[in-house]
Amino acid sequence: MKAISLLNETRQVQLIDVPEPEIERPNQLKLRILEIGICGTDREQVEAGYGEAPAGTDHLVIGHEMLGEVVEVGKEVKSFRKGDYAVLTVRRGCGQCAACQSNRSDMCMTGLFTERGIKGRHGFETEYVVDEQQYAVKVPAELVQVGVLTEPMSVVEKAIEEAVALQAARIPQAKAATWLIGKRTLVAGLGPIGLLAAIALLLRGAEVIGLDIVDEGSKRPDILRRLGGTYLDGRKVDTATLDARLGQVDFILEATGVAELGFQLIDALGVNGIYVMTGIPHGDRPVCITGAEMMQQIVLKNQLIMGSVNASTLHYAQAIEDMQKAKAKWGDLLNEIITTRLPFQQYREALDLRSENDIKTVLLWDKPSEQV
Ligand SMILES: [Zn+2]
Ligand SMILES: [Zn+2]
C-alpha cells in the first residue's frame, strides 16, 4: 500500500510502497484511512526534516490528524464494529510513568513517549492502519465531513479543560462547568486551532475576540464573525494597548506559535486571568520584554500562564461532543474550516498551501463506504 514517508537518508518526503498492517492482537482494530489533516508539524517535517523514524527503519510515515473507517476488529474489541468511523490519538505512552499507565500519555513525565507520524512511530498518511482500541474514539456518521478536525479540536479541549479546572480550584465560588459564561476571551491566531477554540469557548458562553494578521474580508475573520466572535487585526493594534482597549480579559488562548507575540499578549491579560499557550515556535531570535513590568503585572493580578500540548482520549471524546453541538448551533459552518481537500497523490501541493484563505488542508485517501 501507499504511504507518504519522510526518508531518513534524504530527509525528503516521498510516496512509497509499504506492507499493509494486519491485526496481531485481539485488542486491535484495523482502519481504512479516509482523510488526513495537514498542519504546521507536517510542514516542518518536510521543510526541516524534523521527525523521528521508528527504530530499525529508514523512514517515517507522516500524518497525525486522521479519520478512518473500521474494516476489521480483533476478538476482544467490543465497542467498535466494521463500518464505524473512528479517529486514533497521536501519542503512545512510555509504559513507565503514572500518567502513561492511566492512558494519559499527554501528561507523560519521562518524555519517552512516541507519537504516530512524529516521533518514533509511523503515522496515518497511508491506506490502512492498525492500533489498539484504547487509542480509538468513535466518530458519529453525522460528523464524517469534519471528523478529521477531531485531533486539533482535542488540543483545544485539553487547553480549555485545564484552564477552567485551575480557575475553579483557585477563584472563590468559581466552578469549572460555568466559569467561562460571560467571560471575555482572546484567541490569538485564527488557524484551525484558533477557530476551533473560538467554537469551544462560544459553546461555553464566553465572549470571543479573535486576533490574527489577515485582512478583515478574508476567510478566517469571516468564519469568526459568523460564529459570533469579534475580529481584531493584529497589524492595526498596538499589543501594549490591548488591555486598555479590551478591558478585563479573563482567558487568553495563544495559537500563533510566534514567540514575540506570545509574550506581548501577556499584557492584555486581566485580573485573575489565565493564559494558555499552545503554539510551538522555533528559532533562536531573542524576545525583548520589559521584565519588571510584566512580572509585576503577573504577580499583582494573580495571573496564571501555562502551556498545553497533545490530548487524551477523554479530550477526543469531548471534541466530538462539541463538534456535534457546533453542528446543531451553526450548521455546516464547521465544515468551512476545511478549505481544501486534495487527493493524497497531490501531497506536495497540499504541504505547500498556505495563504490567508487557507485554513485546514486535508488529503483524501478514500471515501466513506456510505458514499461510495
Ligand atoms: Zn497537527
Ligand atoms: Zn510516560
Short mmCIF file of C-alpha atoms and ligand atoms in Angstrom, two decimals:
data_model
loop_
_atom_site.label_atom_id
_atom_site.label_comp_id
_atom_site.label_asym_id
_atom_site.label_seq_id
_atom_site.Cartn_x
_atom_site.Cartn_y
_atom_site.Cartn_z
CA MET A 1 0.00 0.00 0.00
CA LYS A 2 1.00 3.62 -0.50
CA ALA A 3 2.34 5.82 2.29
CA ILE A 4 3.71 9.36 2.45
CA SER A 5 7.05 9.00 4.15
CA LEU A 6 9.95 11.07 5.34
CA LEU A 7 13.06 9.20 4.24
CA ASN A 8 15.94 9.14 6.72
CA GLU A 9 18.67 9.29 4.15
CA THR A 10 17.49 12.28 2.15
CA ARG A 11 15.21 13.89 4.75
CA GLN A 12 12.76 14.23 1.83
CA VAL A 13 9.09 13.34 1.77
CA GLN A 14 8.00 10.79 -0.83
CA LEU A 15 5.15 8.47 -1.71
CA ILE A 16 6.46 4.94 -1.17
CA ASP A 17 5.13 1.38 -1.00
CA VAL A 18 4.92 -0.20 2.44
CA PRO A 19 3.41 -3.51 3.63
CA GLU A 20 -0.23 -3.40 4.71
CA PRO A 21 -0.54 -3.82 8.50
CA GLU A 22 -2.56 -6.72 9.92
CA ILE A 23 -4.28 -7.22 13.27
CA GLU A 24 -1.84 -9.10 15.50
CA ARG A 25 -3.51 -8.88 18.90
CA PRO A 26 -7.17 -9.38 19.95
CA ASN A 27 -7.47 -5.80 21.29
CA GLN A 28 -6.57 -4.20 17.97
CA LEU A 29 -8.63 -2.76 15.17
CA LYS A 30 -7.84 -2.05 11.56
CA LEU A 31 -8.92 1.16 9.88
CA ARG A 32 -9.11 2.25 6.29
CA ILE A 33 -7.87 5.84 6.13
CA LEU A 34 -10.39 8.33 4.75
CA GLU A 35 -8.82 11.72 5.37
CA ILE A 36 -5.70 13.19 6.94
CA GLY A 37 -5.34 16.80 8.01
CA ILE A 38 -2.10 18.66 7.40
CA CYS A 39 -0.72 21.07 9.98
CA GLY A 40 2.39 23.02 10.84
CA THR A 41 4.07 19.93 12.27
CA ASP A 42 3.82 18.13 8.91
CA ARG A 43 5.17 21.17 7.10
CA GLU A 44 8.14 21.38 9.44
CA GLN A 45 8.86 17.73 8.83
CA VAL A 46 9.03 18.45 5.13
CA GLU A 47 10.99 21.68 5.37
CA ALA A 48 13.32 20.97 8.25
CA GLY A 49 13.43 17.19 8.10
CA TYR A 50 12.00 17.19 11.64
CA GLY A 51 10.51 13.83 12.72
CA GLU A 52 11.96 10.59 14.02
CA ALA A 53 11.63 7.25 12.19
CA PRO A 54 10.73 4.14 14.23
CA ALA A 55 13.79 2.26 15.48
CA GLY A 56 15.24 -0.02 12.82
CA THR A 57 13.52 1.62 9.84
CA ASP A 58 14.76 4.08 7.25
CA HIS A 59 11.60 6.17 7.01
CA LEU A 60 8.73 7.73 8.95
CA VAL A 61 5.20 7.63 7.58
CA ILE A 62 3.93 11.13 8.42
CA GLY A 63 0.42 12.33 9.33
CA HIS A 64 -1.19 12.53 12.76
CA GLU A 65 -4.64 14.10 12.22
CA MET A 66 -6.76 11.28 10.90
CA LEU A 67 -10.23 9.98 10.19
CA GLY A 68 -10.75 6.34 9.33
CA GLU A 69 -13.35 3.66 8.90
CA VAL A 70 -13.13 0.39 10.81
CA VAL A 71 -12.64 -2.54 8.44
CA GLU A 72 -11.76 -5.28 10.92
CA VAL A 73 -11.71 -5.76 14.70
CA GLY A 74 -9.84 -8.15 16.99
CA LYS A 75 -11.73 -10.68 19.13
CA GLU A 76 -11.61 -8.56 22.30
CA VAL A 77 -12.85 -5.39 20.63
CA LYS A 78 -16.46 -4.89 21.67
CA SER A 79 -17.05 -1.14 21.29
CA PHE A 80 -16.21 -0.87 17.58
CA ARG A 81 -17.71 -2.62 14.59
CA LYS A 82 -16.85 -2.81 10.94
CA GLY A 83 -18.19 0.32 9.24
CA ASP A 84 -17.78 2.60 12.27
CA TYR A 85 -15.93 5.87 11.74
CA ALA A 86 -13.16 6.49 14.22
CA VAL A 87 -10.10 8.56 14.98
CA LEU A 88 -6.87 7.40 16.61
CA THR A 89 -4.95 9.52 19.08
CA VAL A 90 -1.37 10.53 18.36
CA ARG A 91 0.72 9.77 21.42
CA ARG A 92 1.63 6.33 22.79
CA GLY A 93 2.77 6.06 26.37
CA CYS A 94 6.25 5.34 27.73
CA GLY A 95 4.84 2.44 29.78
CA GLN A 96 6.79 3.65 32.80
CA CYS A 97 5.17 6.70 34.33
CA ALA A 98 1.90 7.04 36.25
CA ALA A 99 0.36 9.29 33.59
CA CYS A 100 1.03 6.83 30.75
CA GLN A 101 -0.12 3.90 32.86
CA SER A 102 -3.51 5.57 33.22
CA ASN A 103 -3.90 6.26 29.47
CA ARG A 104 -2.81 9.89 29.91
CA SER A 105 0.35 9.87 27.81
CA ASP A 106 -0.41 13.53 27.00
CA MET A 107 0.97 14.22 30.50
CA CYS A 108 3.93 11.79 30.19
CA MET A 109 6.59 12.51 32.78
CA THR A 110 9.58 10.71 31.26
CA GLY A 111 9.50 12.13 27.74
CA LEU A 112 9.95 8.58 26.46
CA PHE A 113 6.56 8.54 24.74
CA THR A 114 6.23 8.04 20.98
CA GLU A 115 3.90 9.86 18.60
CA ARG A 116 2.31 8.41 15.48
CA GLY A 117 3.63 10.29 12.47
CA ILE A 118 6.01 12.45 14.50
CA LYS A 119 8.25 10.65 16.97
CA GLY A 120 9.37 7.04 16.65
CA ARG A 121 6.13 5.60 15.28
CA HIS A 122 4.58 5.56 11.81
CA GLY A 123 1.72 7.96 11.16
CA PHE A 124 -1.51 7.87 9.25
CA GLU A 125 -0.71 9.15 5.72
CA THR A 126 -1.32 5.71 4.25
CA GLU A 127 -4.13 3.38 3.21
CA TYR A 128 -4.62 1.22 6.31
CA VAL A 129 -3.56 1.42 9.95
CA VAL A 130 -3.81 -0.96 12.91
CA ASP A 131 -3.88 0.14 16.53
CA GLU A 132 -5.23 -0.81 19.94
CA GLN A 133 -8.81 0.03 20.79
CA GLN A 134 -7.80 2.13 23.81
CA TYR A 135 -6.42 4.74 21.38
CA ALA A 136 -9.52 4.84 19.18
CA VAL A 137 -12.51 7.15 19.56
CA LYS A 138 -15.73 6.67 17.62
CA VAL A 139 -16.95 9.41 15.29
CA PRO A 140 -20.70 9.53 14.62
CA ALA A 141 -21.68 9.28 10.94
CA GLU A 142 -23.19 12.80 11.04
CA LEU A 143 -19.67 14.16 11.67
CA VAL A 144 -17.91 12.27 8.89
CA GLN A 145 -17.40 15.53 6.93
CA VAL A 146 -15.48 17.14 9.80
CA GLY A 147 -14.19 14.12 11.72
CA VAL A 148 -10.65 14.90 10.58
CA LEU A 149 -10.79 18.03 12.78
CA THR A 150 -11.10 15.90 15.93
CA GLU A 151 -7.35 15.92 16.66
CA PRO A 152 -6.88 19.72 16.55
CA MET A 153 -10.17 20.11 18.45
CA SER A 154 -8.86 17.71 21.13
CA VAL A 155 -5.86 20.02 21.69
CA VAL A 156 -8.29 22.89 22.26
CA GLU A 157 -10.43 20.78 24.61
CA LYS A 158 -7.44 19.91 26.77
CA ALA A 159 -6.28 23.54 26.97
CA ILE A 160 -9.74 24.75 27.99
CA GLU A 161 -10.37 21.89 30.41
CA GLU A 162 -7.10 22.59 32.20
CA ALA A 163 -7.76 26.33 32.32
CA VAL A 164 -11.24 26.08 33.79
CA ALA A 165 -10.18 23.39 36.28
CA LEU A 166 -7.38 25.63 37.52
CA GLN A 167 -9.64 28.66 37.76
CA ALA A 168 -12.23 26.64 39.67
CA ALA A 169 -9.52 25.50 42.06
CA ARG A 170 -8.25 28.98 42.89
CA ILE A 171 -11.05 31.50 42.49
CA PRO A 172 -13.72 31.63 45.23
CA GLN A 173 -17.13 30.43 44.03
CA ALA A 174 -15.83 29.57 40.54
CA LYS A 175 -16.94 26.26 39.03
CA ALA A 176 -15.27 24.58 36.09
CA ALA A 177 -18.51 23.94 34.21
CA THR A 178 -19.69 27.54 34.34
CA TRP A 179 -16.56 29.67 34.74
CA LEU A 180 -16.47 30.72 31.08
CA ILE A 181 -20.03 32.03 30.98
CA GLY A 182 -19.87 35.74 30.21
CA LYS A 183 -16.06 35.80 30.37
CA ARG A 184 -14.10 37.82 27.82
CA THR A 185 -11.61 35.62 26.00
CA LEU A 186 -8.91 36.39 23.50
CA VAL A 187 -7.86 33.81 20.91
CA ALA A 188 -4.60 34.66 19.17
CA GLY A 189 -4.10 33.08 15.75
CA LEU A 190 -7.17 32.07 13.75
CA GLY A 191 -5.86 28.93 12.12
CA PRO A 192 -7.69 25.64 12.76
CA ILE A 193 -6.76 25.61 16.47
CA GLY A 194 -7.83 29.23 16.97
CA LEU A 195 -11.16 28.86 15.16
CA LEU A 196 -11.91 25.57 16.92
CA ALA A 197 -11.06 27.27 20.22
CA ALA A 198 -13.47 30.08 19.36
CA ILE A 199 -16.16 27.44 18.79
CA ALA A 200 -15.47 25.65 22.09
CA LEU A 201 -15.40 28.97 24.02
CA LEU A 202 -18.59 30.31 22.43
CA LEU A 203 -20.33 26.99 23.20
CA ARG A 204 -19.40 27.57 26.85
CA GLY A 205 -20.94 31.02 26.89
CA ALA A 206 -17.80 33.14 26.60
CA GLU A 207 -17.29 36.29 24.56
CA VAL A 208 -14.57 35.68 21.94
CA ILE A 209 -12.19 38.18 20.42
CA GLY A 210 -10.01 36.65 17.71
CA LEU A 211 -6.69 38.16 16.73
CA ASP A 212 -4.80 37.45 13.52
CA ILE A 213 -2.88 39.34 10.87
CA VAL A 214 -5.15 38.73 7.87
CA ASP A 215 -7.48 41.12 6.03
CA GLU A 216 -10.90 41.80 7.50
CA GLY A 217 -12.62 40.40 4.44
CA SER A 218 -10.72 37.11 4.33
CA LYS A 219 -11.95 33.67 5.30
CA ARG A 220 -10.79 33.44 8.94
CA PRO A 221 -12.40 36.67 10.22
CA ASP A 222 -15.48 35.81 8.18
CA ILE A 223 -15.92 32.44 9.91
CA LEU A 224 -15.20 34.00 13.30
CA ARG A 225 -17.82 36.70 12.81
CA ARG A 226 -20.45 34.21 11.66
CA LEU A 227 -19.76 32.16 14.80
CA GLY A 228 -20.42 35.27 16.87
CA GLY A 229 -16.87 36.38 17.64
CA THR A 230 -15.18 39.75 17.04
CA TYR A 231 -12.11 40.11 14.84
CA LEU A 232 -9.07 42.19 15.69
CA ASP A 233 -6.40 42.78 13.04
CA GLY A 234 -3.10 42.43 14.90
CA ARG A 235 -1.36 44.68 12.36
CA LYS A 236 -3.62 47.57 13.26
CA VAL A 237 -3.38 47.43 17.05
CA ASP A 238 -0.52 48.02 19.43
CA THR A 239 -0.38 44.97 21.71
CA ALA A 240 0.72 47.22 24.58
CA THR A 241 -2.66 48.99 24.48
CA LEU A 242 -4.80 45.84 24.22
CA ASP A 243 -5.58 45.86 27.95
CA ALA A 244 -6.99 49.40 27.79
CA ARG A 245 -8.82 48.65 24.57
CA LEU A 246 -10.36 45.30 25.52
CA GLY A 247 -10.99 45.79 29.23
CA GLN A 248 -10.92 42.77 31.54
CA VAL A 249 -9.69 39.73 29.56
CA ASP A 250 -10.20 36.58 31.65
CA PHE A 251 -8.69 33.98 29.37
CA ILE A 252 -6.19 34.02 26.52
CA LEU A 253 -5.56 31.07 24.25
CA GLU A 254 -2.45 31.53 22.15
CA ALA A 255 -2.29 29.54 18.89
CA THR A 256 0.14 31.55 16.78
CA GLY A 257 3.45 29.92 17.61
CA VAL A 258 5.05 33.36 17.38
CA ALA A 259 7.20 33.80 20.49
CA GLU A 260 7.34 37.59 20.47
CA LEU A 261 3.57 37.96 20.18
CA GLY A 262 3.06 35.19 22.71
CA PHE A 263 4.90 37.23 25.33
CA GLN A 264 3.45 40.59 24.28
CA LEU A 265 -0.07 39.28 24.78
CA ILE A 266 0.53 38.70 28.48
CA ASP A 267 -0.04 42.45 28.80
CA ALA A 268 -3.67 42.02 27.72
CA LEU A 269 -4.48 39.52 30.49
CA GLY A 270 -6.80 40.82 33.21
CA VAL A 271 -7.18 40.33 36.97
CA ASN A 272 -7.09 36.63 37.99
CA GLY A 273 -6.72 35.80 34.30
CA ILE A 274 -5.38 32.61 32.81
CA TYR A 275 -3.28 32.36 29.65
CA VAL A 276 -2.69 29.07 27.81
CA MET A 277 0.00 28.82 25.15
CA THR A 278 -0.45 26.09 22.53
CA GLY A 279 1.81 27.28 19.69
CA ILE A 280 5.28 25.78 19.29
CA PRO A 281 7.70 28.41 17.97
CA HIS A 282 11.13 27.63 16.55
CA GLY A 283 14.27 29.66 16.05
CA ASP A 284 16.64 31.39 18.41
CA ARG A 285 15.71 35.02 17.99
CA PRO A 286 15.65 36.73 21.39
CA VAL A 287 12.42 38.35 22.54
CA CYS A 288 12.62 41.78 24.12
CA ILE A 289 10.23 42.31 27.02
CA THR A 290 10.01 44.78 29.90
CA GLY A 291 10.55 42.09 32.50
CA ALA A 292 9.85 44.05 35.68
CA GLU A 293 6.60 45.43 34.37
CA MET A 294 5.45 42.01 33.17
CA MET A 295 6.36 40.25 36.40
CA GLN A 296 4.69 42.98 38.41
CA GLN A 297 1.51 42.51 36.42
CA ILE A 298 1.54 38.70 36.72
CA VAL A 299 2.01 38.90 40.50
CA LEU A 300 -0.29 41.83 41.27
CA LYS A 301 -3.10 40.47 39.12
CA ASN A 302 -2.91 36.82 40.29
CA GLN A 303 -2.27 35.63 36.77
CA LEU A 304 -1.60 32.12 35.58
CA ILE A 305 0.44 31.41 32.45
CA MET A 306 0.74 27.86 31.23
CA GLY A 307 1.38 25.65 28.24
CA SER A 308 -0.65 22.73 26.94
CA VAL A 309 0.16 20.05 24.37
CA ASN A 310 -1.42 16.93 22.94
CA ALA A 311 -4.61 15.39 24.36
CA SER A 312 -6.06 12.21 25.84
CA THR A 313 -8.92 10.08 24.54
CA LEU A 314 -11.18 11.96 27.00
CA HIS A 315 -10.43 15.17 25.13
CA TYR A 316 -11.06 13.49 21.78
CA ALA A 317 -14.47 12.40 23.06
CA GLN A 318 -15.13 15.95 24.30
CA ALA A 319 -14.05 17.26 20.88
CA ILE A 320 -16.63 15.06 19.19
CA GLU A 321 -19.33 16.17 21.61
CA ASP A 322 -18.53 19.83 20.92
CA MET A 323 -18.45 19.30 17.15
CA GLN A 324 -21.95 17.82 17.41
CA LYS A 325 -23.09 20.85 19.41
CA ALA A 326 -21.42 23.15 16.88
CA LYS A 327 -23.23 21.42 14.05
CA ALA A 328 -26.55 21.84 15.85
CA LYS A 329 -25.84 25.52 16.54
CA TRP A 330 -24.10 26.71 13.37
CA GLY A 331 -24.98 24.08 10.75
CA ASP A 332 -22.19 23.49 8.25
CA LEU A 333 -20.04 26.44 9.35
CA LEU A 334 -17.60 23.99 10.97
CA ASN A 335 -17.02 22.39 7.55
CA GLU A 336 -15.69 25.70 6.25
CA ILE A 337 -12.57 25.35 8.40
CA ILE A 338 -11.53 22.68 5.90
CA THR A 339 -10.68 24.94 2.99
CA THR A 340 -9.02 22.42 0.65
CA ARG A 341 -9.33 18.70 0.01
CA LEU A 342 -6.81 17.14 -2.35
CA PRO A 343 -6.18 13.53 -3.39
CA PHE A 344 -3.22 12.08 -1.47
CA GLN A 345 -1.12 11.94 -4.64
CA GLN A 346 -1.06 15.75 -4.51
CA TYR A 347 0.65 15.79 -1.13
CA ARG A 348 3.39 18.16 -2.24
CA GLU A 349 0.89 20.76 -3.34
CA ALA A 350 -1.09 20.26 -0.12
CA LEU A 351 2.01 20.71 2.04
CA ASP A 352 2.80 23.96 0.22
CA LEU A 353 -0.63 25.53 0.58
CA ARG A 354 -0.64 28.46 2.93
CA SER A 355 -2.28 31.76 2.23
CA GLU A 356 -4.62 33.87 4.27
CA ASN A 357 -7.57 31.96 2.84
CA ASP A 358 -6.15 28.50 3.52
CA ILE A 359 -7.16 27.22 6.92
CA LYS A 360 -7.11 23.42 7.04
CA THR A 361 -5.89 21.36 4.10
CA VAL A 362 -6.89 17.72 4.04
CA LEU A 363 -5.56 14.83 1.97
CA LEU A 364 -8.17 12.39 0.70
CA TRP A 365 -7.25 8.72 0.84
CA ASP A 366 -10.62 7.09 0.31
CA LYS A 367 -14.34 7.75 0.53
CA PRO A 368 -16.55 6.62 3.42
CA SER A 369 -18.33 3.44 2.31
CA GLU A 370 -21.72 5.12 2.74
CA GLN A 371 -20.86 7.49 -0.07
CA VAL A 372 -19.16 5.01 -2.39
ZN ZN B 1 -1.31 18.68 13.83
ZN ZN B 2 5.09 8.35 30.32
#
